[in-house]
């Protein structure tokens, strides 16, 4: 069954407390304790491992301290202009930057160094393997580099159970197995799907079951 894009809605904003660390505890701790400004931070790992979540958690932590944050990715329109009020500048999806955005990203590194802002970035590849210009690759790999590993199946199940408990959902083994065998296995997609299922079950006034999940997917895909 094809994964259907579903809206996040009012789900919890990413922070360090709602990130399921798994084998990434050291990286999470390093980000929590990051002293601003420090050398650049770069996170790499497969899609869905939680890189964007961690960048957002870092941004949220700094905003709570009164900081301002600039956030860029491959879809951010040009020009990219640095704001001297930023404490943190984030570049997500480094491997997807085109030539113009690579140039803009390098300029942000230069401006950040000049004004004492923290740089943090993420991509699916380690810095040495990124398909970007050499000077940008060097900047991305200059400071802390953390490999972010996806959860094991047991960790994913535990995370889904915890989120279901938080929402007051009884998640049966049948529903859990269906989620893990029919949809994208990364935790971000599964959490989004669980949130949608929670709202759908409330609207239908029915318990969360495999038939209810199938009905939701059929309606979302226009096959009601």
mmCIF file of C-alpha atoms in Angstrom:
data_model
loop_
_atom_site.group_PDB
_atom_site.id
_atom_site.type_symbol
_atom_site.label_atom_id
_atom_site.label_comp_id
_atom_site.label_asym_id
_atom_site.label_seq_id
_atom_site.Cartn_x
_atom_site.Cartn_y
_atom_site.Cartn_z
ATOM 1 C CA UNK A 1 0.000 0.000 0.000
ATOM 2 C CA UNK A 2 1.347 3.414 -0.915
ATOM 3 C CA UNK A 3 2.135 5.807 1.923
ATOM 4 C CA UNK A 4 -0.378 8.647 1.861
ATOM 5 C CA UNK A 5 0.831 12.098 2.921
ATOM 6 C CA UNK A 6 -1.161 13.132 5.972
ATOM 7 C CA UNK A 7 -1.206 16.492 7.789
ATOM 8 C CA UNK A 8 0.570 16.811 11.114
ATOM 9 C CA UNK A 9 -2.174 18.991 12.511
ATOM 10 C CA UNK A 10 -1.871 19.904 16.185
ATOM 11 C CA UNK A 11 0.630 17.201 17.171
ATOM 12 C CA UNK A 12 3.347 18.041 19.675
ATOM 13 C CA UNK A 13 6.067 20.430 18.503
ATOM 14 C CA UNK A 14 9.444 18.669 18.190
ATOM 15 C CA UNK A 15 11.656 18.973 21.247
ATOM 16 C CA UNK A 16 14.337 16.905 22.949
ATOM 17 C CA UNK A 17 11.889 15.381 25.425
ATOM 18 C CA UNK A 18 9.632 13.861 22.762
ATOM 19 C CA UNK A 19 12.511 12.552 20.647
ATOM 20 C CA UNK A 20 13.003 8.799 21.019
ATOM 21 C CA UNK A 21 16.781 8.622 21.214
ATOM 22 C CA UNK A 22 17.469 4.919 20.731
ATOM 23 C CA UNK A 23 21.149 4.689 19.794
ATOM 24 C CA UNK A 24 21.396 8.484 19.475
ATOM 25 C CA UNK A 25 21.586 9.412 23.155
ATOM 26 C CA UNK A 26 25.097 10.863 22.851
ATOM 27 C CA UNK A 27 24.085 13.121 19.945
ATOM 28 C CA UNK A 28 20.972 14.314 21.778
ATOM 29 C CA UNK A 29 22.999 15.088 24.890
ATOM 30 C CA UNK A 30 25.578 17.002 22.855
ATOM 31 C CA UNK A 31 22.848 19.142 21.279
ATOM 32 C CA UNK A 32 21.142 19.788 24.619
ATOM 33 C CA UNK A 33 24.434 20.992 26.096
ATOM 34 C CA UNK A 34 25.627 22.948 23.073
ATOM 35 C CA UNK A 35 27.311 26.202 24.074
ATOM 36 C CA UNK A 36 26.496 29.030 21.656
ATOM 37 C CA UNK A 37 28.498 29.789 19.609
ATOM 38 C CA UNK A 38 30.414 26.583 18.940
ATOM 39 C CA UNK A 39 31.899 25.125 15.770
ATOM 40 C CA UNK A 40 29.198 24.001 13.301
ATOM 41 C CA UNK A 41 27.064 20.970 14.095
ATOM 42 C CA UNK A 42 26.155 18.499 11.356
ATOM 43 C CA UNK A 43 23.714 15.578 11.634
ATOM 44 C CA UNK A 44 23.558 12.851 9.011
ATOM 45 C CA UNK A 45 21.523 9.712 8.520
ATOM 46 C CA UNK A 46 18.728 8.188 6.447
ATOM 47 C CA UNK A 47 15.373 9.841 5.864
ATOM 48 C CA UNK A 48 13.122 9.525 8.890
ATOM 49 C CA UNK A 49 15.937 9.007 11.408
ATOM 50 C CA UNK A 50 15.036 12.235 13.219
ATOM 51 C CA UNK A 51 17.560 14.789 11.949
ATOM 52 C CA UNK A 52 14.996 17.517 11.307
ATOM 53 C CA UNK A 53 13.332 16.794 14.646
ATOM 54 C CA UNK A 54 16.650 17.343 16.440
ATOM 55 C CA UNK A 55 17.379 20.561 14.556
ATOM 56 C CA UNK A 56 13.891 21.798 15.433
ATOM 57 C CA UNK A 57 14.425 20.791 19.061
ATOM 58 C CA UNK A 58 17.653 22.793 19.186
ATOM 59 C CA UNK A 59 15.899 25.787 17.623
ATOM 60 C CA UNK A 60 13.048 25.505 20.118
ATOM 61 C CA UNK A 61 15.437 25.313 23.067
ATOM 62 C CA UNK A 62 17.173 28.488 21.950
ATOM 63 C CA UNK A 63 13.919 30.314 21.211
ATOM 64 C CA UNK A 64 12.831 29.524 24.777
ATOM 65 C CA UNK A 65 15.914 31.460 25.872
ATOM 66 C CA UNK A 66 14.893 34.436 23.760
ATOM 67 C CA UNK A 67 16.987 33.629 20.694
ATOM 68 C CA UNK A 68 16.061 34.200 17.075
ATOM 69 C CA UNK A 69 16.642 31.454 14.507
ATOM 70 C CA UNK A 70 17.047 31.347 10.732
ATOM 71 C CA UNK A 71 15.964 28.134 8.958
ATOM 72 C CA UNK A 72 16.816 27.196 5.357
ATOM 73 C CA UNK A 73 16.426 24.158 3.121
ATOM 74 C CA UNK A 74 16.367 23.297 -0.573
ATOM 75 C CA UNK A 75 12.867 24.802 -0.936
ATOM 76 C CA UNK A 76 13.644 28.121 0.737
ATOM 77 C CA UNK A 77 13.414 30.849 -1.935
ATOM 78 C CA UNK A 78 16.477 32.891 -2.795
ATOM 79 C CA UNK A 79 18.024 35.213 -1.834
ATOM 80 C CA UNK A 80 19.105 33.900 1.570
ATOM 81 C CA UNK A 81 19.866 36.959 3.664
ATOM 82 C CA UNK A 82 21.607 36.786 7.034
ATOM 83 C CA UNK A 83 20.010 38.548 10.005
ATOM 84 C CA UNK A 84 22.457 39.884 12.572
ATOM 85 C CA UNK A 85 19.907 39.119 15.298
ATOM 86 C CA UNK A 86 20.065 35.357 14.749
ATOM 87 C CA UNK A 87 21.720 33.152 17.337
ATOM 88 C CA UNK A 88 21.261 29.998 15.266
ATOM 89 C CA UNK A 89 21.209 29.346 11.522
ATOM 90 C CA UNK A 90 19.888 25.956 10.359
ATOM 91 C CA UNK A 91 20.388 24.365 6.945
ATOM 92 C CA UNK A 92 18.360 21.175 6.494
ATOM 93 C CA UNK A 93 18.664 18.672 3.633
ATOM 94 C CA UNK A 94 22.202 19.697 2.649
ATOM 95 C CA UNK A 95 22.457 17.043 -0.052
ATOM 96 C CA UNK A 96 19.534 18.636 -1.955
ATOM 97 C CA UNK A 97 20.973 22.140 -2.287
ATOM 98 C CA UNK A 98 21.405 23.336 -5.873
ATOM 99 C CA UNK A 99 24.395 25.404 -6.986
ATOM 100 C CA UNK A 100 22.786 28.741 -6.097
ATOM 101 C CA UNK A 101 21.734 27.558 -2.643
ATOM 102 C CA UNK A 102 25.149 26.056 -2.017
ATOM 103 C CA UNK A 103 26.615 29.487 -2.665
ATOM 104 C CA UNK A 104 24.019 31.039 -0.353
ATOM 105 C CA UNK A 105 24.724 28.426 2.347
ATOM 106 C CA UNK A 106 28.443 29.142 2.253
ATOM 107 C CA UNK A 107 27.712 32.851 2.592
ATOM 108 C CA UNK A 108 25.618 32.100 5.683
ATOM 109 C CA UNK A 109 28.580 30.239 7.200
ATOM 110 C CA UNK A 110 30.793 33.252 6.600
ATOM 111 C CA UNK A 111 28.266 35.699 8.060
ATOM 112 C CA UNK A 112 27.614 33.450 11.056
ATOM 113 C CA UNK A 113 31.306 33.247 11.861
ATOM 114 C CA UNK A 114 31.584 37.022 11.617
ATOM 115 C CA UNK A 115 28.632 37.714 13.916
ATOM 116 C CA UNK A 116 28.984 34.828 16.379
ATOM 117 C CA UNK A 117 25.907 32.846 15.323
ATOM 118 C CA UNK A 118 25.719 29.069 15.631
ATOM 119 C CA UNK A 119 25.458 26.961 12.469
ATOM 120 C CA UNK A 120 23.634 23.623 12.482
ATOM 121 C CA UNK A 121 22.897 21.492 9.431
ATOM 122 C CA UNK A 122 21.710 18.052 8.418
ATOM 123 C CA UNK A 123 21.782 15.755 5.405
ATOM 124 C CA UNK A 124 21.422 12.130 4.441
ATOM 125 C CA UNK A 125 25.165 11.748 3.779
ATOM 126 C CA UNK A 126 28.279 12.389 5.865
ATOM 127 C CA UNK A 127 30.046 15.630 4.932
ATOM 128 C CA UNK A 128 32.773 13.910 2.911
ATOM 129 C CA UNK A 129 30.156 12.356 0.588
ATOM 130 C CA UNK A 130 27.909 15.385 0.088
ATOM 131 C CA UNK A 131 27.482 16.478 -3.559
ATOM 132 C CA UNK A 132 28.260 20.109 -2.754
ATOM 133 C CA UNK A 133 31.085 22.560 -3.476
ATOM 134 C CA UNK A 134 34.327 21.850 -1.635
ATOM 135 C CA UNK A 135 34.346 24.942 0.572
ATOM 136 C CA UNK A 136 30.798 24.252 1.787
ATOM 137 C CA UNK A 137 31.608 20.578 2.398
ATOM 138 C CA UNK A 138 34.565 21.651 4.520
ATOM 139 C CA UNK A 139 32.424 24.033 6.582
ATOM 140 C CA UNK A 140 29.733 21.388 7.143
ATOM 141 C CA UNK A 141 32.280 18.898 8.435
ATOM 142 C CA UNK A 142 34.363 21.348 10.428
ATOM 143 C CA UNK A 143 32.782 20.875 13.876
ATOM 144 C CA UNK A 144 30.660 18.230 15.581
ATOM 145 C CA UNK A 145 29.404 15.533 13.206
ATOM 146 C CA UNK A 146 26.821 13.060 14.519
ATOM 147 C CA UNK A 147 25.483 10.014 12.685
ATOM 148 C CA UNK A 148 21.772 9.724 13.522
ATOM 149 C CA UNK A 149 20.619 6.110 13.447
ATOM 150 C CA UNK A 150 17.025 5.029 12.848
ATOM 151 C CA UNK A 151 15.234 3.098 15.570
ATOM 152 C CA UNK A 152 15.178 -0.672 15.576
ATOM 153 C CA UNK A 153 11.777 -2.320 15.122
ATOM 154 C CA UNK A 154 11.558 -2.889 18.878
ATOM 155 C CA UNK A 155 12.352 0.775 19.482
ATOM 156 C CA UNK A 156 9.772 1.862 16.920
ATOM 157 C CA UNK A 157 7.108 -0.301 18.557
ATOM 158 C CA UNK A 158 7.958 1.108 21.970
ATOM 159 C CA UNK A 159 7.787 4.669 20.649
ATOM 160 C CA UNK A 160 4.404 4.079 19.019
ATOM 161 C CA UNK A 161 3.101 2.500 22.235
ATOM 162 C CA UNK A 162 4.260 5.489 24.243
ATOM 163 C CA UNK A 163 2.644 7.977 21.854
ATOM 164 C CA UNK A 164 -0.573 5.934 21.761
ATOM 165 C CA UNK A 165 -0.660 5.942 25.576
ATOM 166 C CA UNK A 166 -0.106 9.714 25.586
ATOM 167 C CA UNK A 167 -3.108 10.107 23.285
ATOM 168 C CA UNK A 168 -5.255 7.665 25.238
ATOM 169 C CA UNK A 169 -5.377 5.170 22.346
ATOM 170 C CA UNK A 170 -5.403 1.413 22.819
ATOM 171 C CA UNK A 171 -3.064 0.191 20.075
ATOM 172 C CA UNK A 172 -3.592 -3.520 19.566
ATOM 173 C CA UNK A 173 -0.906 -5.838 18.222
ATOM 174 C CA UNK A 174 -2.943 -6.211 15.011
ATOM 175 C CA UNK A 175 -2.966 -2.456 14.399
ATOM 176 C CA UNK A 176 0.718 -2.188 15.281
ATOM 177 C CA UNK A 177 1.619 -4.998 12.867
ATOM 178 C CA UNK A 178 -0.491 -3.405 10.116
ATOM 179 C CA UNK A 179 1.222 -0.043 10.576
ATOM 180 C CA UNK A 180 4.699 -1.580 10.467
ATOM 181 C CA UNK A 181 4.097 -3.812 7.442
ATOM 182 C CA UNK A 182 1.988 -1.574 5.178
ATOM 183 C CA UNK A 183 3.456 1.900 5.565
ATOM 184 C CA UNK A 184 6.740 3.781 5.571
ATOM 185 C CA UNK A 185 8.772 2.430 8.504
ATOM 186 C CA UNK A 186 10.406 5.676 9.642
ATOM 187 C CA UNK A 187 9.124 6.940 12.967
ATOM 188 C CA UNK A 188 8.167 10.394 11.687
ATOM 189 C CA UNK A 189 5.765 8.982 9.100
ATOM 190 C CA UNK A 190 4.321 6.506 11.587
ATOM 191 C CA UNK A 191 3.769 9.179 14.244
ATOM 192 C CA UNK A 192 2.018 11.374 11.694
ATOM 193 C CA UNK A 193 -0.174 8.459 10.681
ATOM 194 C CA UNK A 194 -0.966 7.669 14.313
ATOM 195 C CA UNK A 195 -2.028 11.267 14.896
ATOM 196 C CA UNK A 196 -4.317 11.165 11.892
ATOM 197 C CA UNK A 197 -5.750 7.847 13.052
ATOM 198 C CA UNK A 198 -6.417 9.322 16.491
ATOM 199 C CA UNK A 199 -8.391 12.220 15.010
ATOM 200 C CA UNK A 200 -10.240 9.925 12.613
ATOM 201 C CA UNK A 201 -11.267 7.573 15.422
ATOM 202 C CA UNK A 202 -12.605 10.510 17.449
ATOM 203 C CA UNK A 203 -14.583 11.773 14.447
ATOM 204 C CA UNK A 204 -15.981 8.292 13.797
ATOM 205 C CA UNK A 205 -16.522 7.602 17.511
ATOM 206 C CA UNK A 206 -14.936 4.193 17.072
ATOM 207 C CA UNK A 207 -12.013 2.399 18.655
ATOM 208 C CA UNK A 208 -8.746 2.177 16.738
ATOM 209 C CA UNK A 209 -8.835 -1.066 14.770
ATOM 210 C CA UNK A 210 -7.439 -2.374 11.501
ATOM 211 C CA UNK A 211 -10.843 -1.942 9.740
ATOM 212 C CA UNK A 212 -10.983 1.677 10.945
ATOM 213 C CA UNK A 213 -7.441 2.278 9.698
ATOM 214 C CA UNK A 214 -8.342 0.781 6.313
ATOM 215 C CA UNK A 215 -11.431 3.004 6.118
ATOM 216 C CA UNK A 216 -9.379 6.108 6.861
ATOM 217 C CA UNK A 217 -6.815 5.253 4.183
ATOM 218 C CA UNK A 218 -9.537 4.527 1.637
ATOM 219 C CA UNK A 219 -11.212 7.872 2.323
ATOM 220 C CA UNK A 220 -7.904 9.752 2.170
ATOM 221 C CA UNK A 221 -7.108 8.154 -1.169
ATOM 222 C CA UNK A 222 -10.551 8.912 -2.605
ATOM 223 C CA UNK A 223 -11.810 5.333 -2.590
ATOM 224 C CA UNK A 224 -14.435 5.648 0.095
#
